[in-house]
Tab-separated table of C-alpha atoms in Angstrom:
chain	number	residue	atom	x	y	z
A	1	UNK	CA	222.706	112.895	128.019
A	2	UNK	CA	219.694	113.504	130.242
A	3	UNK	CA	219.691	117.150	129.191
A	4	UNK	CA	219.663	116.180	125.513
A	5	UNK	CA	216.836	113.696	126.060
A	6	UNK	CA	214.820	116.299	127.952
A	7	UNK	CA	215.435	118.835	125.187
A	8	UNK	CA	214.201	116.377	122.563
A	9	UNK	CA	211.010	115.745	124.564
A	10	UNK	CA	210.384	119.468	124.914
A	11	UNK	CA	210.874	120.066	121.208
A	12	UNK	CA	208.596	117.148	120.360
A	13	UNK	CA	205.944	118.539	122.688
A	14	UNK	CA	206.173	121.965	121.122
A	15	UNK	CA	205.873	120.463	117.648
A	16	UNK	CA	202.763	118.505	118.683
A	17	UNK	CA	201.203	121.590	120.279
A	18	UNK	CA	201.843	123.597	117.133
A	19	UNK	CA	200.303	120.858	115.016
A	20	UNK	CA	197.182	120.683	117.183
A	21	UNK	CA	196.854	124.462	117.191
A	22	UNK	CA	196.987	124.461	113.411
A	23	UNK	CA	194.281	121.787	113.225
A	24	UNK	CA	191.885	123.347	115.718
A	25	UNK	CA	192.570	126.829	114.455
A	26	UNK	CA	191.588	125.979	110.871
A	27	UNK	CA	188.658	128.179	109.880
A	28	UNK	CA	185.411	126.430	108.817
A	29	UNK	CA	184.323	126.575	105.163
A	30	UNK	CA	182.364	129.705	104.196
A	31	UNK	CA	178.578	129.380	104.486
A	32	UNK	CA	176.869	129.676	101.104
A	33	UNK	CA	173.103	130.113	100.829
A	34	UNK	CA	171.230	128.561	97.895
A	35	UNK	CA	168.128	130.079	96.302
A	36	UNK	CA	165.411	127.918	94.723
A	37	UNK	CA	163.630	129.931	92.040
A	38	UNK	CA	161.089	128.355	89.710
A	39	UNK	CA	160.956	129.535	86.114
A	40	UNK	CA	157.324	130.390	85.486
A	41	UNK	CA	155.225	133.011	83.789
A	42	UNK	CA	154.013	135.967	85.880
A	43	UNK	CA	150.670	135.535	87.622
A	44	UNK	CA	147.875	136.561	85.259
A	45	UNK	CA	145.727	137.642	88.201
A	46	UNK	CA	142.051	136.946	88.834
A	47	UNK	CA	140.017	138.225	85.893
A	48	UNK	CA	136.737	137.721	87.721
A	49	UNK	CA	135.441	135.355	85.038
A	50	UNK	CA	135.325	132.435	87.464
A	51	UNK	CA	134.802	132.332	91.201
A	52	UNK	CA	137.638	130.636	93.038
A	53	UNK	CA	137.094	129.082	96.443
A	54	UNK	CA	139.406	130.453	99.192
A	55	UNK	CA	141.863	127.792	100.347
A	56	UNK	CA	143.302	128.173	103.832
A	57	UNK	CA	146.983	127.489	103.288
A	58	UNK	CA	148.417	126.106	106.508
A	59	UNK	CA	152.207	126.157	106.800
A	60	UNK	CA	153.816	122.871	105.790
A	61	UNK	CA	155.791	120.825	108.279
A	62	UNK	CA	158.828	118.616	107.654
A	63	UNK	CA	160.121	115.337	108.985
A	64	UNK	CA	162.444	115.968	111.912
A	65	UNK	CA	165.604	115.092	109.982
A	66	UNK	CA	164.697	117.607	107.241
A	67	UNK	CA	163.729	120.534	109.482
A	68	UNK	CA	166.977	122.443	108.996
A	69	UNK	CA	168.529	124.834	106.510
A	70	UNK	CA	171.688	122.814	105.833
A	71	UNK	CA	171.667	120.971	102.497
A	72	UNK	CA	171.401	117.234	103.130
A	73	UNK	CA	173.039	114.455	101.118
A	74	UNK	CA	171.869	110.844	101.290
A	75	UNK	CA	174.420	108.105	100.879
A	76	UNK	CA	172.766	104.697	101.198
A	77	UNK	CA	170.644	105.125	104.365
A	78	UNK	CA	172.628	107.940	105.954
A	79	UNK	CA	171.815	111.644	105.625
A	80	UNK	CA	174.712	114.074	106.103
A	81	UNK	CA	174.286	117.823	106.638
A	82	UNK	CA	176.563	120.115	104.653
A	83	UNK	CA	178.860	122.490	106.540
A	84	UNK	CA	179.052	124.820	103.542
A	85	UNK	CA	175.730	124.907	101.668
A	86	UNK	CA	172.462	126.111	103.235
A	87	UNK	CA	168.991	126.954	101.953
A	88	UNK	CA	167.475	130.390	102.474
A	89	UNK	CA	164.967	128.747	104.789
A	90	UNK	CA	163.951	125.257	105.956
A	91	UNK	CA	162.587	122.920	103.233
A	92	UNK	CA	158.969	123.272	104.383
A	93	UNK	CA	159.147	127.016	103.764
A	94	UNK	CA	160.876	126.644	100.382
A	95	UNK	CA	158.373	124.048	99.152
A	96	UNK	CA	155.383	125.803	100.731
A	97	UNK	CA	156.225	129.105	99.045
A	98	UNK	CA	156.468	127.426	95.632
A	99	UNK	CA	153.190	125.546	96.083
A	100	UNK	CA	151.296	128.600	97.255
A	101	UNK	CA	152.526	130.663	94.320
A	102	UNK	CA	151.553	127.872	91.932
A	103	UNK	CA	148.023	127.649	93.327
A	104	UNK	CA	147.686	131.431	93.127
A	105	UNK	CA	148.819	131.542	89.510
A	106	UNK	CA	147.591	128.288	88.000
A	107	UNK	CA	144.572	126.921	89.855
A	108	UNK	CA	141.242	127.402	88.096
A	109	UNK	CA	139.166	126.702	91.210
A	110	UNK	CA	141.106	127.718	94.334
A	111	UNK	CA	142.916	130.782	95.608
A	112	UNK	CA	145.247	130.557	98.641
A	113	UNK	CA	144.689	132.658	101.761
A	114	UNK	CA	146.581	132.711	105.063
A	115	UNK	CA	145.326	130.055	107.442
A	116	UNK	CA	144.198	131.491	110.786
A	117	UNK	CA	143.084	129.140	113.597
A	118	UNK	CA	140.229	131.369	114.804
A	119	UNK	CA	138.896	132.145	111.328
A	120	UNK	CA	136.392	129.957	109.462
A	121	UNK	CA	137.897	128.482	106.285
A	122	UNK	CA	135.811	126.786	103.574
A	123	UNK	CA	138.812	124.625	102.651
A	124	UNK	CA	142.222	123.960	104.193
A	125	UNK	CA	145.458	122.493	102.852
A	126	UNK	CA	147.965	120.832	105.202
A	127	UNK	CA	151.050	118.793	104.458
A	128	UNK	CA	154.534	117.566	105.254
A	129	UNK	CA	157.768	117.598	103.247
A	130	UNK	CA	159.154	114.050	103.282
A	131	UNK	CA	162.215	114.529	101.055
A	132	UNK	CA	164.288	117.527	100.005
A	133	UNK	CA	167.866	116.398	99.558
A	134	UNK	CA	170.704	115.297	97.322
A	135	UNK	CA	170.991	111.567	96.620
A	136	UNK	CA	174.245	109.966	95.595
A	137	UNK	CA	172.373	107.640	93.237
A	138	UNK	CA	172.747	107.169	89.480
A	139	UNK	CA	175.510	109.737	89.375
A	140	UNK	CA	173.691	112.097	91.724
A	141	UNK	CA	170.206	113.601	91.770
A	142	UNK	CA	168.003	115.924	93.823
A	143	UNK	CA	164.774	114.543	95.275
A	144	UNK	CA	161.629	116.391	96.396
A	145	UNK	CA	158.631	114.678	98.007
A	146	UNK	CA	155.608	116.038	99.842
A	147	UNK	CA	152.468	114.580	101.433
A	148	UNK	CA	149.340	116.783	101.298
A	149	UNK	CA	145.837	116.636	102.783
A	150	UNK	CA	142.868	118.634	101.500
A	151	UNK	CA	140.181	119.332	104.115
A	152	UNK	CA	136.699	120.764	103.978
A	153	UNK	CA	135.478	123.570	106.209
A	154	UNK	CA	137.628	124.167	109.299
A	155	UNK	CA	139.518	120.864	109.021
A	156	UNK	CA	136.263	119.003	109.640
A	157	UNK	CA	136.695	116.207	107.086
A	158	UNK	CA	139.562	115.136	104.879
A	159	UNK	CA	138.480	115.344	101.250
A	160	UNK	CA	141.574	113.985	99.579
A	161	UNK	CA	145.158	112.864	100.236
A	162	UNK	CA	148.072	113.067	97.829
A	163	UNK	CA	151.741	112.086	97.735
A	164	UNK	CA	153.912	113.817	95.164
A	165	UNK	CA	157.571	113.358	94.307
A	166	UNK	CA	160.075	114.112	91.575
A	167	UNK	CA	163.824	114.170	91.044
A	168	UNK	CA	166.294	115.959	88.802
A	169	UNK	CA	169.792	114.737	87.843
A	170	UNK	CA	172.934	116.452	89.101
A	171	UNK	CA	175.876	117.176	86.830
A	172	UNK	CA	178.045	117.798	89.883
A	173	UNK	CA	177.674	118.658	93.564
A	174	UNK	CA	178.475	122.371	93.342
A	175	UNK	CA	176.101	124.758	95.093
A	176	UNK	CA	174.679	126.369	91.954
A	177	UNK	CA	174.040	122.971	90.381
A	178	UNK	CA	172.261	121.721	93.509
A	179	UNK	CA	170.058	124.842	93.617
A	180	UNK	CA	169.095	124.495	89.941
A	181	UNK	CA	168.353	120.778	90.326
A	182	UNK	CA	166.213	121.466	93.397
A	183	UNK	CA	164.227	124.029	91.417
A	184	UNK	CA	163.897	121.584	88.509
A	185	UNK	CA	162.586	118.788	90.745
A	186	UNK	CA	160.193	121.141	92.554
A	187	UNK	CA	158.871	122.494	89.242
A	188	UNK	CA	157.880	118.923	88.336
A	189	UNK	CA	155.932	118.513	91.575
A	190	UNK	CA	154.045	121.823	91.390
A	191	UNK	CA	151.733	121.109	88.410
A	192	UNK	CA	150.784	117.716	89.858
A	193	UNK	CA	149.674	119.398	93.082
A	194	UNK	CA	147.613	122.046	91.264
A	195	UNK	CA	145.889	119.386	89.153
A	196	UNK	CA	145.135	117.337	92.278
A	197	UNK	CA	143.677	120.352	94.098
A	198	UNK	CA	141.469	121.310	91.149
A	199	UNK	CA	140.182	117.742	90.939
A	200	UNK	CA	139.164	117.917	94.615
A	201	UNK	CA	137.405	121.278	94.326
A	202	UNK	CA	134.001	119.807	93.272
A	203	UNK	CA	133.941	117.729	96.472
A	204	UNK	CA	134.640	120.858	98.500
A	205	UNK	CA	131.863	122.755	96.721
A	206	UNK	CA	129.413	119.922	97.270
A	207	UNK	CA	130.295	119.763	100.977
A	208	UNK	CA	129.632	123.502	101.278
A	209	UNK	CA	126.239	123.195	99.549
A	210	UNK	CA	125.180	120.432	101.954
A	211	UNK	CA	125.875	122.550	105.051
């Protein structure tokens, strides 16, 4: 009787060990990287008809919870990082690249240049990405938000401040859909930023003339 009871305990232990091994040995989901590409016409290039003021483009930052490549989903007040979907780079790089390209191609008054701390810049743009995530709201949507500051020469005086945001609906939560919705939302932010920068250019020019 004791032998049978001991045998049962051994078999139960082996079954539990096998079950745990199966659980812990389960491979993680494959990592899929999403690309955010804006649909826009090729850059026409500078024709030389109008002088454009060089704009020192300083790399954007991101709020601490957004400074990661994993796609984030907001449910109520909780952000959850995906274990499967990732961006090609952190949100500040994705948004910064799109904004810089937009200024290069669409601005009538400014042209972006690399910001360098030891180089004098007539104007500087700084900013922070405050939202770049999926929201489980109204059936699902993607939200982009960014705070920007426009400065005069060498970050001496802030000329203007702007907050820009947009969202795009999600048909589903598949990776390709999320990437397209992110691009859609970002494409709605871009023209607002260019318009805001062009409206601040006269203040920059006036500040330069007074120096």
